[in-house]
Amino acid sequence: MLKNLLKPLVIVLLALEACVVATTVNVQAISRTPTPTWGHWQSVTITYRCNSTSAYYRSVWSQAIKQWNRTGAVKLRAVKAGHKADIVLTSAQTIRQSDAVAGYTNYTYYHKAQGNRIVAAKSILDRGILTHYGYTKSQRANVAAHELGHALGLGHSKAKNSVMNASNRYAMVSPQDKLAVQGAYAHRR
């Protein structure tokens, strides 16, 4: 009788041990390819305004904002019309860069010894490129999340599963992106 009761317990313990091993492997994989950071805002609460006149692109930006807010490291908050925003989000038919890029972010920052402090950013999605190359709405949201990552102080990642990988429209904010933004904002309030 006791032997029959212990069998399920042993199976559960083996399953838990397998989960711990799998988790350890994932953490090690994340640490091998960290998402680089180059700066941060003064606070973890960062305001934005979406200037896109298209309801479709406002929705795309909204999906991207949710990806970053889910990390818990930053709080992206919309400002009402007429108020100054830290980050301006928009889209344009063409963003007129020398290379054909799906999105672009400009930022202003103060160079500091303890890390660059971002004071303004503007992220733009190129509707023409996104349409020409057949990006789905979720892929456009990933591009928007990538551009927001730059506005938050993240650089390009070589990791294929990172939203900050410059050539991957399929990746959402990954655990390594979350670790990077948590690190960049660890001492901010």
PDB file of N, CA and C in Angstrom, residues 137-183:
ATOM      1  N   LYS A 137      -0.096  42.544 -38.462  1.00  0.00           N
ATOM      2  CA  LYS A 137      -0.280  43.514 -37.374  1.00  0.00           C
ATOM      3  C   LYS A 137       0.597  43.165 -36.168  1.00  0.00           C
ATOM      4  N   SER A 138       0.694  41.891 -35.821  1.00  0.00           N
ATOM      5  CA  SER A 138       1.531  41.517 -34.672  1.00  0.00           C
ATOM      6  C   SER A 138       3.012  41.747 -34.968  1.00  0.00           C
ATOM      7  N   GLN A 139       3.436  41.546 -36.218  1.00  0.00           N
ATOM      8  CA  GLN A 139       4.823  41.834 -36.587  1.00  0.00           C
ATOM      9  C   GLN A 139       5.094  43.337 -36.518  1.00  0.00           C
ATOM     10  N   ARG A 140       4.123  44.144 -36.917  1.00  0.00           N
ATOM     11  CA  ARG A 140       4.266  45.600 -36.811  1.00  0.00           C
ATOM     12  C   ARG A 140       4.367  46.008 -35.343  1.00  0.00           C
ATOM     13  N   ALA A 141       3.595  45.345 -34.479  1.00  0.00           N
ATOM     14  CA  ALA A 141       3.676  45.627 -33.040  1.00  0.00           C
ATOM     15  C   ALA A 141       5.054  45.257 -32.495  1.00  0.00           C
ATOM     16  N   ASN A 142       5.650  44.183 -33.014  1.00  0.00           N
ATOM     17  CA  ASN A 142       7.001  43.803 -32.592  1.00  0.00           C
ATOM     18  C   ASN A 142       8.027  44.836 -33.046  1.00  0.00           C
ATOM     19  N   VAL A 143       7.859  45.367 -34.255  1.00  0.00           N
ATOM     20  CA  VAL A 143       8.749  46.440 -34.728  1.00  0.00           C
ATOM     21  C   VAL A 143       8.573  47.671 -33.838  1.00  0.00           C
ATOM     22  N   ALA A 144       7.332  47.983 -33.494  1.00  0.00           N
ATOM     23  CA  ALA A 144       7.065  49.117 -32.600  1.00  0.00           C
ATOM     24  C   ALA A 144       7.702  48.873 -31.233  1.00  0.00           C
ATOM     25  N   ALA A 145       7.623  47.643 -30.715  1.00  0.00           N
ATOM     26  CA  ALA A 145       8.254  47.308 -29.432  1.00  0.00           C
ATOM     27  C   ALA A 145       9.770  47.446 -29.536  1.00  0.00           C
ATOM     28  N   HIS A 146      10.340  47.079 -30.684  1.00  0.00           N
ATOM     29  CA  HIS A 146      11.777  47.241 -30.926  1.00  0.00           C
ATOM     30  C   HIS A 146      12.155  48.721 -30.834  1.00  0.00           C
ATOM     31  N   GLU A 147      11.391  49.566 -31.522  1.00  0.00           N
ATOM     32  CA  GLU A 147      11.686  51.005 -31.495  1.00  0.00           C
ATOM     33  C   GLU A 147      11.504  51.583 -30.093  1.00  0.00           C
ATOM     34  N   LEU A 148      10.478  51.127 -29.384  1.00  0.00           N
ATOM     35  CA  LEU A 148      10.301  51.554 -27.993  1.00  0.00           C
ATOM     36  C   LEU A 148      11.476  51.106 -27.134  1.00  0.00           C
ATOM     37  N   GLY A 149      12.014  49.927 -27.419  1.00  0.00           N
ATOM     38  CA  GLY A 149      13.202  49.454 -26.702  1.00  0.00           C
ATOM     39  C   GLY A 149      14.349  50.439 -26.843  1.00  0.00           C
ATOM     40  N   HIS A 150      14.563  50.951 -28.057  1.00  0.00           N
ATOM     41  CA  HIS A 150      15.595  51.979 -28.252  1.00  0.00           C
ATOM     42  C   HIS A 150      15.267  53.224 -27.434  1.00  0.00           C
ATOM     43  N   ALA A 151      14.004  53.639 -27.454  1.00  0.00           N
ATOM     44  CA  ALA A 151      13.588  54.828 -26.701  1.00  0.00           C
ATOM     45  C   ALA A 151      13.769  54.628 -25.196  1.00  0.00           C
ATOM     46  N   LEU A 152      13.768  53.375 -24.739  1.00  0.00           N
ATOM     47  CA  LEU A 152      13.978  53.069 -23.319  1.00  0.00           C
ATOM     48  C   LEU A 152      15.454  52.919 -22.964  1.00  0.00           C
ATOM     49  N   GLY A 153      16.331  52.879 -23.980  1.00  0.00           N
ATOM     50  CA  GLY A 153      17.763  52.793 -23.726  1.00  0.00           C
ATOM     51  C   GLY A 153      18.408  51.469 -24.064  1.00  0.00           C
ATOM     52  N   LEU A 154      17.740  50.630 -24.843  1.00  0.00           N
ATOM     53  CA  LEU A 154      18.314  49.342 -25.233  1.00  0.00           C
ATOM     54  C   LEU A 154      18.944  49.430 -26.618  1.00  0.00           C
ATOM     55  N   GLY A 155      20.011  48.671 -26.804  1.00  0.00           N
ATOM     56  CA  GLY A 155      20.667  48.597 -28.100  1.00  0.00           C
ATOM     57  C   GLY A 155      20.247  47.338 -28.839  1.00  0.00           C
ATOM     58  N   HIS A 156      20.877  47.090 -29.982  1.00  0.00           N
ATOM     59  CA  HIS A 156      20.573  45.893 -30.764  1.00  0.00           C
ATOM     60  C   HIS A 156      21.179  44.658 -30.107  1.00  0.00           C
ATOM     61  N   SER A 157      20.443  43.569 -30.172  1.00  0.00           N
ATOM     62  CA  SER A 157      20.882  42.290 -29.626  1.00  0.00           C
ATOM     63  C   SER A 157      21.175  41.337 -30.770  1.00  0.00           C
ATOM     64  N   LYS A 158      22.148  40.463 -30.570  1.00  0.00           N
ATOM     65  CA  LYS A 158      22.443  39.429 -31.559  1.00  0.00           C
ATOM     66  C   LYS A 158      21.575  38.188 -31.352  1.00  0.00           C
ATOM     67  N   ALA A 159      20.894  38.117 -30.218  1.00  0.00           N
ATOM     68  CA  ALA A 159      20.052  36.954 -29.909  1.00  0.00           C
ATOM     69  C   ALA A 159      18.827  36.932 -30.817  1.00  0.00           C
ATOM     70  N   LYS A 160      18.569  35.796 -31.419  1.00  0.00           N
ATOM     71  CA  LYS A 160      17.461  35.665 -32.374  1.00  0.00           C
ATOM     72  C   LYS A 160      16.092  35.861 -31.736  1.00  0.00           C
ATOM     73  N   ASN A 161      15.942  35.524 -30.443  1.00  0.00           N
ATOM     74  CA  ASN A 161      14.627  35.620 -29.807  1.00  0.00           C
ATOM     75  C   ASN A 161      14.390  36.966 -29.122  1.00  0.00           C
ATOM     76  N   SER A 162      15.291  37.909 -29.294  1.00  0.00           N
ATOM     77  CA  SER A 162      15.157  39.225 -28.667  1.00  0.00           C
ATOM     78  C   SER A 162      14.384  40.177 -29.569  1.00  0.00           C
ATOM     79  N   VAL A 163      13.482  40.954 -28.984  1.00  0.00           N
ATOM     80  CA  VAL A 163      12.780  41.986 -29.754  1.00  0.00           C
ATOM     81  C   VAL A 163      13.786  43.020 -30.263  1.00  0.00           C
ATOM     82  N   MET A 164      14.950  43.096 -29.623  1.00  0.00           N
ATOM     83  CA  MET A 164      15.965  44.072 -30.015  1.00  0.00           C
ATOM     84  C   MET A 164      16.902  43.542 -31.099  1.00  0.00           C
ATOM     85  N   ASN A 165      16.638  42.351 -31.621  1.00  0.00           N
ATOM     86  CA  ASN A 165      17.373  41.856 -32.780  1.00  0.00           C
ATOM     87  C   ASN A 165      16.886  42.648 -33.988  1.00  0.00           C
ATOM     88  N   ALA A 166      17.805  43.291 -34.684  1.00  0.00           N
ATOM     89  CA  ALA A 166      17.442  44.221 -35.756  1.00  0.00           C
ATOM     90  C   ALA A 166      16.763  43.552 -36.946  1.00  0.00           C
ATOM     91  N   SER A 167      16.941  42.255 -37.114  1.00  0.00           N
ATOM     92  CA  SER A 167      16.381  41.615 -38.306  1.00  0.00           C
ATOM     93  C   SER A 167      15.304  40.584 -37.983  1.00  0.00           C
ATOM     94  N   ASN A 168      14.670  40.682 -36.822  1.00  0.00           N
ATOM     95  CA  ASN A 168      13.650  39.702 -36.466  1.00  0.00           C
ATOM     96  C   ASN A 168      12.327  40.382 -36.151  1.00  0.00           C
ATOM     97  N   ARG A 169      11.402  40.308 -37.087  1.00  0.00           N
ATOM     98  CA  ARG A 169      10.081  40.906 -36.882  1.00  0.00           C
ATOM     99  C   ARG A 169       9.142  39.989 -36.110  1.00  0.00           C
ATOM    100  N   TYR A 170       9.576  38.765 -35.838  1.00  0.00           N
ATOM    101  CA  TYR A 170       8.723  37.778 -35.179  1.00  0.00           C
ATOM    102  C   TYR A 170       8.860  37.785 -33.655  1.00  0.00           C
ATOM    103  N   ALA A 171       9.942  38.357 -33.137  1.00  0.00           N
ATOM    104  CA  ALA A 171      10.213  38.300 -31.697  1.00  0.00           C
ATOM    105  C   ALA A 171       9.475  39.389 -30.927  1.00  0.00           C
ATOM    106  N   MET A 172       8.925  38.980 -29.795  1.00  0.00           N
ATOM    107  CA  MET A 172       8.319  39.918 -28.853  1.00  0.00           C
ATOM    108  C   MET A 172       9.363  40.199 -27.763  1.00  0.00           C
ATOM    109  N   VAL A 173       9.017  41.027 -26.787  1.00  0.00           N
ATOM    110  CA  VAL A 173       9.917  41.287 -25.669  1.00  0.00           C
ATOM    111  C   VAL A 173      10.197  39.946 -24.984  1.00  0.00           C
ATOM    112  N   SER A 174      11.474  39.586 -24.890  1.00  0.00           N
ATOM    113  CA  SER A 174      11.892  38.282 -24.371  1.00  0.00           C
ATOM    114  C   SER A 174      12.373  38.411 -22.924  1.00  0.00           C
ATOM    115  N   PRO A 175      12.598  37.278 -22.260  1.00  0.00           N
ATOM    116  CA  PRO A 175      13.141  37.344 -20.896  1.00  0.00           C
ATOM    117  C   PRO A 175      14.460  38.110 -20.816  1.00  0.00           C
ATOM    118  N   GLN A 176      15.321  37.975 -21.828  1.00  0.00           N
ATOM    119  CA  GLN A 176      16.589  38.710 -21.778  1.00  0.00           C
ATOM    120  C   GLN A 176      16.376  40.205 -21.970  1.00  0.00           C
ATOM    121  N   ASP A 177      15.377  40.594 -22.767  1.00  0.00           N
ATOM    122  CA  ASP A 177      15.045  42.016 -22.914  1.00  0.00           C
ATOM    123  C   ASP A 177      14.523  42.560 -21.585  1.00  0.00           C
ATOM    124  N   LYS A 178      13.707  41.748 -20.915  1.00  0.00           N
ATOM    125  CA  LYS A 178      13.179  42.128 -19.600  1.00  0.00           C
ATOM    126  C   LYS A 178      14.329  42.325 -18.613  1.00  0.00           C
ATOM    127  N   LEU A 179      15.291  41.394 -18.593  1.00  0.00           N
ATOM    128  CA  LEU A 179      16.445  41.533 -17.702  1.00  0.00           C
ATOM    129  C   LEU A 179      17.233  42.801 -18.005  1.00  0.00           C
ATOM    130  N   ALA A 180      17.386  43.115 -19.279  1.00  0.00           N
ATOM    131  CA  ALA A 180      18.141  44.313 -19.662  1.00  0.00           C
ATOM    132  C   ALA A 180      17.452  45.580 -19.179  1.00  0.00           C
ATOM    133  N   VAL A 181      16.151  45.682 -19.396  1.00  0.00           N
ATOM    134  CA  VAL A 181      15.438  46.892 -18.982  1.00  0.00           C
ATOM    135  C   VAL A 181      15.352  46.956 -17.456  1.00  0.00           C
ATOM    136  N   GLN A 182      15.237  45.813 -16.793  1.00  0.00           N
ATOM    137  CA  GLN A 182      15.263  45.812 -15.329  1.00  0.00           C
ATOM    138  C   GLN A 182      16.608  46.319 -14.821  1.00  0.00           C
ATOM    139  N   GLY A 183      17.689  45.890 -15.458  1.00  0.00           N
ATOM    140  CA  GLY A 183      19.018  46.356 -15.060  1.00  0.00           C
ATOM    141  C   GLY A 183      19.208  47.839 -15.295  1.00  0.00           C
TER     142      GLY A 183
END
